């Protein structure tokens, strides 16, 4: 999912200021080493590149599709991707679980289709993913800039915060190995990401911004295993009751009590910090050091 | 030729520093409003865009092809373009008339093929063309930058000088309507260009850098007609015997005597200046004024 050989951007657009334009040009203009196809039912070309009316019209199947179409169309697009043999989806579109019952039903529909076709999915309602590895160079997000290469991976449940972090890191000259905004976690969740990052040779330190945790028991297991190899530093949202409410409205998830999370994080060896600035201060220190172990 | 709806870059490349890469990315990264296809027999994608092994494999015919392959391959590429229904070619490749008899024979072969298929051609041995019109935005050249939009058209027989002029103009904040490097003028020559620019609503002033003139009589006719509507300012190369020799080696053409050219230019209403800086000083003044007529 971080290193596809070909990507389709479904909902790519020529309209200035649109997310469909931002995502397509982010892939196109940042020296992606694979092939990117715009999919748009109206325009003949997007940013100078031949466009295709639908996924089915593409001249080959693609490893990944980034979906930037209205929520109501996402199920039919998911089905088309499944039929075409696409392996993974990043659904950037919002309008799912986070907007209420109708959205949740739509999200469930998309999840069922993904299962039917064995599609892995990031999101919906996310900023996308970024891989700075020179062998890939994929910015499949609508972030306003491509981070420089580095050894820090950042996984954020909030797209808006993710973008702020990319901007902050750029100003500070901090590089990333991977960036991922997980959105509503309809399929891929923090545990999948942590397992991936554990094995990623480009990542030395893992930063998390979490609003809720899907499966607390599995999270503790996963994190305990990962922190034996790489440090994890986390900012947990929702420390105040207002924050918890904000976190809930972002992604439709319920934030647990702060005390419970604190216990989980501490138990599993995660360093919890209070702010994004702290997150990077620690990350920079750890990026230069071997992983912290109590036995050392 | 300045406003094709689709362009193939034959010899597009991922290799840093190559002309094939410069030309393809110049079209791709400068917001061309049409569709650009890379053609390359080896790579699956060029700068993230799906590539095709040959012109025949393209999913549609294209209005124009920019050719950046070794000279020896240009005849077969020209034939393929003709068969595919391509309307015009810009041949950037060098190694024709300017390198001697063998090159001249090759150039003749290419010209015959172009005639056979009714292909119009710019060059060979040129920098390419640029159209800053926001409706088109085509930088089909290997110039290191895209000029800003303006009302000055520049036609240069020397690619190297053309590039220097683009850089100089960028530093001075001077914009162009069209830029064209005519190279060896195997087909399209200064007369064709002048006729086109006369009718171009975006062009107010025409600048020429000439090393030789293919058809003096026709040139006088054309220029006399054009200068009734738009001023032409020219720098003529080869004012010293060394300069004449340099001009000849650039494009294989014979530079006429300086006196003869002076007479031709004066007779037809062209303002001749001695340097590129003078060229732009006059151009800026004229761009703000109606065309100069002796009767006014």
Coordinates of C-alpha atoms in Angstrom, one line a residue:
Chain A
X1 CA 0.0 0.0 0.0
X2 CA 3.0 2.3 0.5
X3 CA 4.8 1.1 -2.6
X4 CA 2.4 0.5 -5.4
X5 CA 3.7 0.3 -9.0
X6 CA 0.7 2.0 -10.4
X7 CA -2.0 4.3 -8.9
X8 CA -5.3 5.6 -10.2
X9 CA -6.7 8.9 -8.8
X10 CA -10.5 8.5 -9.1
X11 CA -11.9 12.0 -9.1
X12 CA -8.8 13.6 -10.3
X13 CA -9.6 17.1 -11.5
X14 CA -8.4 20.2 -13.3
X15 CA -10.3 22.5 -11.0
X16 CA -8.0 24.8 -9.0
X17 CA -8.4 24.4 -5.3
X18 CA -10.1 21.0 -5.6
X19 CA -8.9 18.0 -3.6
X20 CA -8.9 15.9 -6.8
X21 CA -6.4 18.2 -8.3
X22 CA -4.2 18.4 -5.2
X23 CA -4.0 14.6 -4.9
X24 CA -3.3 14.0 -8.6
X25 CA -0.6 16.8 -8.9
X26 CA 1.0 15.7 -5.6
X27 CA 1.6 12.3 -7.1
X28 CA 2.6 13.6 -10.5
X29 CA 4.9 16.5 -9.5
X30 CA 6.8 14.7 -6.7
X31 CA 8.7 12.3 -9.0
X32 CA 6.6 9.2 -8.3
X33 CA 8.6 6.3 -9.8
X34 CA 5.5 4.3 -10.8
X35 CA 2.6 5.1 -13.2
X36 CA -0.3 7.4 -12.1
X37 CA -3.6 7.5 -14.1
X38 CA -6.2 10.2 -13.6
X39 CA -9.9 9.0 -13.7
X40 CA -12.5 11.6 -14.5
X41 CA -15.7 11.1 -16.4
X42 CA -15.6 14.5 -18.1
X43 CA -12.1 15.8 -18.9
X44 CA -10.0 14.4 -21.7
X45 CA -6.8 15.1 -19.8
X46 CA -5.9 16.1 -16.2
X47 CA -2.8 18.3 -15.7
X48 CA -1.7 17.3 -19.2
X49 CA -2.1 13.5 -18.6
X50 CA -4.6 11.4 -20.5
X51 CA -7.6 10.8 -18.4
X52 CA -10.0 7.8 -18.4
X53 CA -13.7 8.0 -17.8
X54 CA -13.7 5.1 -15.3
X55 CA -11.5 2.5 -13.6
X56 CA -12.7 -0.1 -16.0
X57 CA -11.4 2.0 -18.9
X58 CA -7.8 2.0 -17.6
X59 CA -5.3 0.3 -20.0
X60 CA -4.1 -2.0 -17.1
X61 CA -5.2 -2.8 -13.6
X62 CA -3.5 -0.7 -10.9
X63 CA -2.1 -1.7 -7.5
X64 CA -3.8 1.2 -5.7
X65 CA -6.6 3.7 -6.2
X66 CA -7.0 7.0 -4.4
X67 CA -10.6 7.9 -4.2
X68 CA -11.7 11.5 -4.1
X69 CA -15.4 11.3 -5.3
X70 CA -18.5 12.2 -3.3
X71 CA -19.4 9.7 -0.6
X72 CA -22.5 8.5 -2.3
X73 CA -20.5 7.3 -5.3
X74 CA -17.8 5.5 -3.2
X75 CA -19.6 2.1 -3.1
X76 CA -19.9 1.9 -6.8
X77 CA -16.3 3.0 -7.3
X78 CA -15.2 0.4 -4.8
X79 CA -17.1 -2.3 -6.7
X80 CA -15.5 -1.2 -10.0
X81 CA -12.0 -1.3 -8.4
X82 CA -12.7 -4.8 -7.1
X83 CA -13.8 -6.0 -10.5
X84 CA -10.7 -4.4 -12.1
X85 CA -8.4 -6.2 -9.7
X86 CA -7.2 -3.1 -7.8
X87 CA -5.4 -4.3 -4.6
X88 CA -5.8 -1.4 -2.3
X89 CA -7.8 1.8 -1.8
X90 CA -7.1 5.1 -0.1
X91 CA -10.5 6.7 0.4
X92 CA -10.0 10.4 1.0
X93 CA -13.7 11.3 0.6
X94 CA -15.5 12.4 3.7
X95 CA -19.2 11.9 4.6
X96 CA -19.2 8.5 6.3
X97 CA -19.3 7.4 9.9
X98 CA -18.3 10.9 11.1
X99 CA -21.5 12.4 9.8
X100 CA -24.0 10.0 11.5
X101 CA -26.1 7.0 10.8
X102 CA -26.5 7.3 7.1
X103 CA -22.8 7.8 6.7
X104 CA -22.1 4.8 8.9
X105 CA -24.4 2.7 6.7
X106 CA -22.5 3.8 3.6
X107 CA -19.2 3.0 5.3
X108 CA -20.4 -0.4 6.2
X109 CA -21.5 -1.0 2.6
X110 CA -18.0 0.1 1.3
X111 CA -16.3 -2.3 3.9
X112 CA -18.5 -5.2 2.8
X113 CA -17.5 -4.6 -0.9
X114 CA -13.9 -4.3 0.1
X115 CA -14.1 -7.7 1.9
X116 CA -15.8 -9.2 -1.1
X117 CA -13.0 -8.3 -3.4
X118 CA -10.1 -8.6 -0.8
X119 CA -9.3 -5.0 -1.1
X120 CA -7.3 -3.3 1.7
X121 CA -8.5 0.2 2.5
X122 CA -7.1 3.2 4.3
X123 CA -9.9 5.6 5.6
X124 CA -12.4 7.0 4.6
X125 CA -12.2 10.6 5.6
X126 CA -8.4 11.0 5.6
X127 CA -5.5 13.0 4.2
X128 CA -3.8 10.1 2.5
X129 CA -0.4 8.5 2.6
X130 CA 3.2 9.6 1.8
X131 CA 6.3 7.5 1.2
X132 CA 9.5 9.5 0.8
X133 CA 11.6 6.5 -0.2
X134 CA 13.5 7.5 -3.4
X135 CA 12.6 4.1 -4.9
X136 CA 8.9 5.1 -4.7
X137 CA 8.4 8.8 -3.9
X138 CA 4.7 8.7 -3.6
X139 CA 2.6 11.6 -2.2
X140 CA -0.9 10.1 -2.3
X141 CA -2.4 12.9 -0.2
X142 CA -3.7 16.4 -0.5
X143 CA -1.0 17.8 1.9
X144 CA 0.3 21.0 0.5
X145 CA 3.9 19.8 0.4
X146 CA 6.0 16.7 0.1
X147 CA 8.1 16.1 3.2
X148 CA 11.8 15.5 2.8
X149 CA 13.2 12.0 3.4
X150 CA 13.9 11.1 7.0
X151 CA 13.7 8.2 9.5
X152 CA 10.5 9.3 11.4
X153 CA 7.2 7.7 10.5
X154 CA 4.0 9.6 11.5
X155 CA 0.6 8.1 11.7
X156 CA -2.3 10.4 12.4
X157 CA -5.9 9.8 13.0
X158 CA -6.7 13.4 12.1
X159 CA -6.0 14.6 8.6
X160 CA -6.1 18.3 9.6
X161 CA -3.5 17.7 12.3
X162 CA -1.5 15.6 9.9
X163 CA -1.2 18.5 7.5
X164 CA -0.3 20.9 10.3
X165 CA 2.5 18.5 11.3
X166 CA 3.8 18.2 7.8
X167 CA 4.0 22.0 7.6
X168 CA 5.6 22.3 11.0
X169 CA 8.2 19.6 10.2
X170 CA 9.0 21.3 6.9
X171 CA 9.7 24.5 8.7
X172 CA 12.0 22.7 11.2
X173 CA 13.8 20.7 8.5
X174 CA 12.5 17.4 9.9
X175 CA 12.2 14.5 7.4
X176 CA 9.8 11.6 7.3
X177 CA 10.1 8.0 6.1
X178 CA 6.3 7.4 5.9
X179 CA 3.2 9.5 6.6
X180 CA -0.2 8.1 7.0
X181 CA -3.6 9.6 7.9
X182 CA -5.8 6.7 8.9
X183 CA -9.1 8.5 9.0
X184 CA -12.1 6.4 10.1
X185 CA -10.1 3.2 10.1
X186 CA -12.9 1.3 8.3
X187 CA -10.2 -1.3 7.5
X188 CA -6.5 -0.5 8.1
X189 CA -6.1 0.6 11.7
X190 CA -3.2 1.6 14.0
X191 CA -2.3 -2.0 14.6
X192 CA -1.8 -2.7 10.9
X193 CA 0.2 0.4 10.5
X194 CA 2.4 -0.3 13.5
X195 CA 3.2 -3.8 12.2
X196 CA 4.1 -2.4 8.8
X197 CA 6.3 0.3 10.3
X198 CA 8.0 -2.2 12.6
X199 CA 9.3 -4.1 9.5
X200 CA 10.0 -0.9 7.5
X201 CA 13.8 -0.5 7.2
X202 CA 13.4 3.2 6.5
X203 CA 11.7 3.9 9.8
X204 CA 13.6 4.4 13.1
X205 CA 11.0 6.2 15.2
X206 CA 7.2 6.0 15.1
X207 CA 5.0 8.9 16.0
X208 CA 1.3 8.5 16.6
X209 CA -1.5 10.9 17.0
X210 CA -4.5 8.8 18.3
X211 CA -8.0 9.9 19.0
X212 CA -9.3 6.4 19.8
X213 CA -8.0 2.8 19.7
X214 CA -10.1 0.3 17.8
X215 CA -8.9 -2.9 19.6
X216 CA -7.2 -2.1 22.9
X217 CA -6.0 -5.6 23.7
X218 CA -4.5 -6.1 20.3
X219 CA -3.0 -2.6 20.4
X220 CA -1.1 -3.5 23.7
X221 CA 0.2 -6.7 22.1
X222 CA 1.3 -4.9 18.9
X223 CA 2.9 -2.0 20.6
X224 CA 4.7 -4.1 23.1
X225 CA 6.3 -6.0 20.2
X226 CA 7.1 -2.9 18.1
X227 CA 8.7 -1.0 21.0
X228 CA 11.2 -3.8 21.4
X229 CA 12.6 -2.7 18.1
X230 CA 11.6 0.9 17.6
X231 CA 10.5 3.7 19.9
X232 CA 6.9 4.8 19.6
X233 CA 6.0 8.3 20.8
X234 CA 2.3 9.3 21.0
X235 CA 0.1 12.3 21.5
X236 CA -3.4 11.2 22.5
X237 CA -6.2 13.6 21.7
X238 CA -9.2 14.1 24.0
X239 CA -7.4 14.8 27.2
X240 CA -10.2 17.3 28.2
X241 CA -13.9 16.4 27.9
X242 CA -14.1 19.0 25.0
X243 CA -11.1 17.4 23.3
X244 CA -12.8 14.0 23.6
X245 CA -15.9 15.4 22.0
X246 CA -13.8 17.0 19.2
X247 CA -12.0 13.7 18.6
X248 CA -15.3 11.9 18.4
X249 CA -16.7 14.4 15.8
X250 CA -13.6 14.0 13.6
X251 CA -13.9 10.3 13.0
X252 CA -17.1 9.1 14.6
X253 CA -15.1 7.0 17.1
X254 CA -15.6 7.1 20.8
X255 CA -12.6 8.2 22.7
X256 CA -12.0 6.2 25.9
X257 CA -11.2 7.8 29.2
X258 CA -7.9 9.5 29.4
X259 CA -6.8 7.4 32.4
X260 CA -7.5 4.2 30.5
X261 CA -5.4 5.3 27.6
X262 CA -2.6 6.5 29.8
X263 CA -2.5 3.0 31.4
X264 CA -2.6 1.3 28.0
X265 CA 0.2 3.4 26.5
X266 CA 2.4 3.2 29.6
X267 CA 1.9 -0.6 29.9
X268 CA 3.0 -1.1 26.3
X269 CA 6.1 1.0 26.4
X270 CA 4.8 4.0 24.5
X271 CA 6.2 7.4 25.4
X272 CA 3.2 9.8 25.8
X273 CA 3.8 13.4 25.2
X274 CA 1.4 16.4 25.5
X275 CA 2.1 18.4 22.3
X276 CA 3.2 18.0 18.8
X277 CA 6.4 20.0 19.5
X278 CA 7.3 17.6 22.3
X279 CA 6.6 14.8 19.8
X280 CA 9.2 16.0 17.4
X281 CA 11.7 17.0 20.1
X282 CA 11.7 13.4 21.4
X283 CA 11.6 12.0 17.8
X284 CA 14.7 13.9 16.8
X285 CA 16.5 12.7 19.9
X286 CA 15.4 9.1 19.3
X287 CA 16.1 9.1 15.6
X288 CA 19.8 9.5 16.5
X289 CA 19.8 6.7 19.1
X290 CA 19.1 3.0 19.4
X291 CA 15.7 2.0 20.7
X292 CA 15.1 2.6 24.4
X293 CA 15.0 -0.6 26.4
X294 CA 14.6 -0.9 30.1
X295 CA 17.3 -3.6 30.2
X296 CA 19.9 -1.3 28.6
Chain B
X1 CA 1.7 23.7 -34.4
X2 CA 1.6 26.2 -31.5
X3 CA -1.7 24.9 -30.1
X4 CA -1.9 21.1 -30.4
X5 CA -4.5 19.3 -28.4
X6 CA -2.2 16.4 -27.8
X7 CA 1.6 15.9 -28.0
X8 CA 3.9 12.9 -28.0
X9 CA 7.4 13.2 -26.8
X10 CA 9.4 10.6 -28.7
X11 CA 12.5 9.8 -26.8
X12 CA 11.1 11.0 -23.4
X13 CA 13.4 9.8 -20.6
X14 CA 13.7 9.4 -16.9
X15 CA 17.4 10.0 -17.1
X16 CA 18.4 13.1 -15.2
X17 CA 20.1 15.7 -17.3
X18 CA 18.8 14.2 -20.6
X19 CA 17.1 16.3 -23.2
X20 CA 14.3 13.7 -23.4
X21 CA 13.6 14.3 -19.7
X22 CA 13.8 18.1 -20.0
X23 CA 11.4 18.3 -22.9
X24 CA 8.8 15.9 -21.3
X25 CA 8.8 17.5 -17.9
X26 CA 8.7 21.0 -19.4
X27 CA 5.4 20.0 -21.1
X28 CA 4.1 18.1 -18.0
X29 CA 5.1 20.6 -15.3
X30 CA 4.0 23.8 -16.9
X31 CA 0.2 23.2 -16.9
X32 CA -0.2 22.2 -20.5
X33 CA -3.9 22.1 -21.2
X34 CA -3.8 19.2 -23.7
X35 CA -2.6 15.7 -23.3
X36 CA 1.1 14.7 -23.4
X37 CA 2.3 11.1 -24.0
X38 CA 5.8 9.9 -23.4
X39 CA 7.2 7.4 -26.0
X40 CA 10.1 5.3 -24.9
X41 CA 10.8 1.7 -25.9
X42 CA 12.2 0.7 -22.4
X43 CA 10.5 2.4 -19.5
X44 CA 7.0 1.6 -18.3
X45 CA 6.5 5.1 -17.1
X46 CA 8.2 8.5 -17.5
X47 CA 7.9 11.0 -14.7
X48 CA 5.0 9.0 -13.3
X49 CA 3.1 9.0 -16.7
X50 CA 2.4 5.8 -18.6
X51 CA 4.8 5.4 -21.4
X52 CA 4.3 3.8 -24.8
X53 CA 7.0 1.8 -26.7
X54 CA 6.3 3.5 -30.0
X55 CA 4.0 6.1 -31.7
X56 CA 2.0 3.3 -33.1
X57 CA 1.2 2.1 -29.6
X58 CA -0.4 5.4 -28.6
X59 CA -4.1 5.1 -27.7
X60 CA -4.9 7.9 -30.1
X61 CA -3.2 9.9 -32.9
X62 CA -1.6 13.1 -31.6
X63 CA -1.6 16.6 -33.2
X64 CA 2.2 17.0 -32.7
X65 CA 5.2 14.9 -31.8
X66 CA 8.4 16.3 -30.3
X67 CA 11.3 14.1 -31.5
X68 CA 14.4 13.7 -29.2
X69 CA 15.9 10.5 -30.6
X70 CA 19.4 10.0 -32.2
X71 CA 19.5 11.4 -35.7
X72 CA 19.8 8.0 -37.4
X73 CA 16.4 6.9 -36.0
X74 CA 14.6 10.1 -37.0
X75 CA 13.6 8.9 -40.5
X76 CA 11.9 5.8 -39.2
X77 CA 10.2 7.8 -36.4
X78 CA 9.0 10.3 -39.0
X79 CA 7.5 7.5 -41.1
X80 CA 5.8 6.1 -38.0
X81 CA 4.4 9.5 -37.2
X82 CA 3.1 9.9 -40.7
X83 CA 1.4 6.5 -40.6
X84 CA -0.2 7.3 -37.3
X85 CA -1.7 10.6 -38.6
X86 CA 0.5 13.0 -36.6
X87 CA 0.1 16.5 -38.1
X88 CA 3.4 18.2 -37.1
X89 CA 6.8 17.4 -35.8
X90 CA 9.3 19.4 -33.8
X91 CA 12.7 17.6 -34.3
X92 CA 15.0 18.7 -31.6
X93 CA 17.6 16.0 -32.4
X94 CA 20.9 17.3 -33.9
X95 CA 23.2 15.6 -36.3
X96 CA 21.8 16.7 -39.7
X97 CA 22.8 19.3 -42.2
X98 CA 25.0 21.1 -39.6
X99 CA 27.4 18.1 -39.3
X100 CA 28.1 17.7 -43.0
X101 CA 27.1 15.7 -46.1
X102 CA 25.9 12.5 -44.3
X103 CA 23.7 14.7 -42.0
X104 CA 22.4 16.6 -45.0
X105 CA 21.4 13.4 -46.7
X106 CA 19.6 12.3 -43.6
X107 CA 17.8 15.6 -43.4
X108 CA 16.7 15.3 -47.0
X109 CA 15.4 11.8 -46.3
X110 CA 13.3 13.2 -43.3
X111 CA 12.0 16.1 -45.5
X112 CA 10.9 13.7 -48.2
X113 CA 9.0 11.5 -45.6
X114 CA 7.4 14.6 -44.2
X115 CA 6.2 15.7 -47.6
X116 CA 4.9 12.2 -48.3
X117 CA 2.7 12.3 -45.2
X118 CA 1.9 16.0 -45.3
X119 CA 3.7 16.6 -42.0
X120 CA 4.8 20.1 -41.1
X121 CA 8.2 20.2 -39.3
X122 CA 10.1 22.6 -37.2
X123 CA 13.9 22.0 -37.3
X124 CA 15.9 19.6 -36.9
X125 CA 18.6 20.8 -34.5
X126 CA 16.5 23.2 -32.4
X127 CA 15.4 24.1 -28.9
X128 CA 11.7 23.7 -29.6
X129 CA 8.7 26.0 -29.2
X130 CA 6.8 27.7 -26.4
X131 CA 3.3 29.1 -26.2
X132 CA 2.5 31.0 -23.1
X133 CA -1.2 31.4 -24.0
X134 CA -3.2 30.3 -20.8
X135 CA -5.5 28.3 -23.2
X136 CA -2.5 26.2 -24.3
X137 CA 0.5 26.6 -21.9
X138 CA 2.9 24.5 -24.0
X139 CA 6.6 24.4 -23.4
X140 CA 7.7 22.0 -26.0
X141 CA 11.4 22.8 -25.6
X142 CA 14.3 21.9 -23.4
X143 CA 14.7 25.5 -22.1
X144 CA 15.4 25.5 -18.4
X145 CA 12.4 27.7 -17.6
X146 CA 8.9 28.6 -18.9
X147 CA 8.7 32.4 -19.8
X148 CA 5.8 34.4 -18.3
X149 CA 3.0 35.5 -20.6
X150 CA 3.6 38.7 -22.6
X151 CA 3.1 40.3 -26.0
X152 CA 6.6 39.7 -27.5
X153 CA 7.2 36.8 -29.9
X154 CA 10.8 35.6 -30.4
X155 CA 12.0 33.5 -33.2
X156 CA 15.6 32.3 -33.1
X157 CA 17.7 30.4 -35.5
X158 CA 20.1 29.4 -32.7
X159 CA 18.8 27.2 -29.9
X160 CA 21.7 28.2 -27.5
X161 CA 21.0 31.9 -28.1
X162 CA 17.3 31.2 -27.7
X163 CA 17.9 29.7 -24.3
X164 CA 20.1 32.6 -23.2
X165 CA 17.4 35.0 -24.3
X166 CA 14.7 33.2 -22.2
X167 CA 17.0 33.4 -19.2
X168 CA 17.8 37.1 -19.8
X169 CA 14.1 37.9 -20.2
X170 CA 13.1 36.0 -17.1
X171 CA 15.6 38.1 -15.1
X172 CA 14.2 41.3 -16.5
X173 CA 10.6 40.2 -16.0
X174 CA 9.9 40.3 -19.8
X175 CA 7.1 38.1 -21.0
X176 CA 6.7 36.3 -24.3
X177 CA 3.6 35.3 -26.4
X178 CA 5.5 32.7 -28.4
X179 CA 9.0 31.4 -28.6
X180 CA 10.3 29.4 -31.5
X181 CA 13.7 28.0 -32.3
X182 CA 13.7 27.2 -36.0
X183 CA 16.9 25.2 -36.2
X184 CA 17.9 24.0 -39.7
X185 CA 14.6 25.1 -41.2
X186 CA 14.2 21.8 -43.1
X187 CA 10.5 22.8 -43.5
X188 CA 9.1 25.6 -41.5
X189 CA 11.3 28.8 -42.0
X190 CA 11.2 32.4 -40.9
X191 CA 8.6 33.3 -43.5
X192 CA 6.1 30.7 -42.2
X193 CA 6.7 31.9 -38.7
X194 CA 6.3 35.6 -39.6
X195 CA 3.0 34.9 -41.3
X196 CA 1.8 33.0 -38.3
X197 CA 2.8 35.7 -35.8
X198 CA 1.2 38.4 -38.0
X199 CA -2.1 36.7 -37.4
X200 CA -1.5 35.8 -33.8
X201 CA -3.7 38.1 -31.5
X202 CA -1.4 37.5 -28.6
X203 CA 1.7 38.9 -30.4
X204 CA 2.3 42.7 -30.6
X205 CA 6.0 42.8 -31.4
X206 CA 8.2 40.2 -33.2
X207 CA 11.8 39.7 -32.5
X208 CA 14.1 37.8 -34.8
X209 CA 17.5 36.3 -34.4
X210 CA 18.6 35.3 -37.9
X211 CA 21.8 33.7 -39.1
X212 CA 20.7 33.3 -42.7
X213 CA 17.6 33.7 -44.8
X214 CA 16.3 30.9 -46.9
X215 CA 14.4 32.8 -49.5
X216 CA 15.4 36.5 -49.6
X217 CA 12.7 37.6 -52.1
X218 CA 9.9 36.0 -50.2
X219 CA 11.3 37.3 -46.9
X220 CA 11.2 40.9 -48.2
X221 CA 7.5 40.3 -49.3
X222 CA 6.5 38.7 -46.0
X223 CA 8.2 41.2 -43.8
X224 CA 6.9 44.1 -45.7
X225 CA 3.4 42.8 -45.1
X226 CA 3.9 42.0 -41.5
X227 CA 5.5 45.3 -40.6
X228 CA 2.3 47.1 -41.7
X229 CA 0.7 45.5 -38.7
X230 CA 3.4 44.7 -36.2
X231 CA 7.0 45.9 -35.7
X232 CA 9.8 43.4 -36.4
X233 CA 13.1 43.9 -34.6
X234 CA 16.0 41.8 -35.7
X235 CA 19.5 40.9 -34.6
X236 CA 21.4 39.4 -37.6
X237 CA 24.3 37.1 -36.7
X238 CA 27.5 36.9 -38.6
X239 CA 28.4 40.6 -38.7
X240 CA 32.1 39.7 -38.4
X241 CA 33.7 37.0 -40.7
X242 CA 34.2 34.8 -37.5
X243 CA 30.5 35.4 -36.7
X244 CA 29.5 34.3 -40.2
X245 CA 31.5 31.1 -39.8
X246 CA 29.9 30.4 -36.4
X247 CA 26.5 31.0 -37.8
X248 CA 27.3 28.6 -40.6
X249 CA 28.4 25.8 -38.3
X250 CA 25.3 26.2 -36.2
X251 CA 22.8 25.3 -38.8
X252 CA 24.7 24.4 -41.9
X253 CA 23.3 27.5 -43.7
X254 CA 25.4 30.0 -45.6
X255 CA 25.3 33.5 -44.1
X256 CA 25.1 36.1 -46.8
X257 CA 27.1 39.2 -46.8
X258 CA 26.3 41.6 -44.0
X259 CA 25.7 44.5 -46.4
X260 CA 23.1 42.4 -48.4
X261 CA 21.2 41.6 -45.2
X262 CA 21.3 45.1 -44.0
X263 CA 19.7 46.2 -47.3
X264 CA 17.1 43.5 -47.2
X265 CA 16.1 44.3 -43.6
X266 CA 16.0 48.1 -44.1
X267 CA 14.0 47.8 -47.4
X268 CA 11.3 45.7 -45.7
X269 CA 10.9 47.9 -42.6
X270 CA 12.7 45.8 -40.1
X271 CA 14.5 47.5 -37.3
X272 CA 18.0 46.0 -37.1
X273 CA 19.8 46.2 -33.7
X274 CA 23.2 45.1 -32.7
X275 CA 22.6 43.2 -29.5
X276 CA 20.1 41.2 -27.6
X277 CA 19.8 43.9 -24.9
X278 CA 18.9 46.5 -27.6
X279 CA 16.4 44.0 -29.0
X280 CA 14.5 43.9 -25.7
X281 CA 14.9 47.7 -25.0
X282 CA 13.1 48.4 -28.4
X283 CA 10.7 45.5 -27.9
X284 CA 9.5 46.8 -24.5
X285 CA 9.0 50.3 -26.0
X286 CA 7.1 49.0 -29.0
X287 CA 5.0 46.6 -27.0
X288 CA 3.4 49.6 -25.4
X289 CA 2.8 51.5 -28.7
X290 CA 1.0 51.0 -31.9
X291 CA 3.0 49.7 -34.9
X292 CA 5.5 52.2 -36.4
X293 CA 4.4 53.5 -39.8
X294 CA 6.2 56.1 -41.8
X295 CA 2.9 57.8 -42.6
X296 CA 2.0 58.4 -39.0

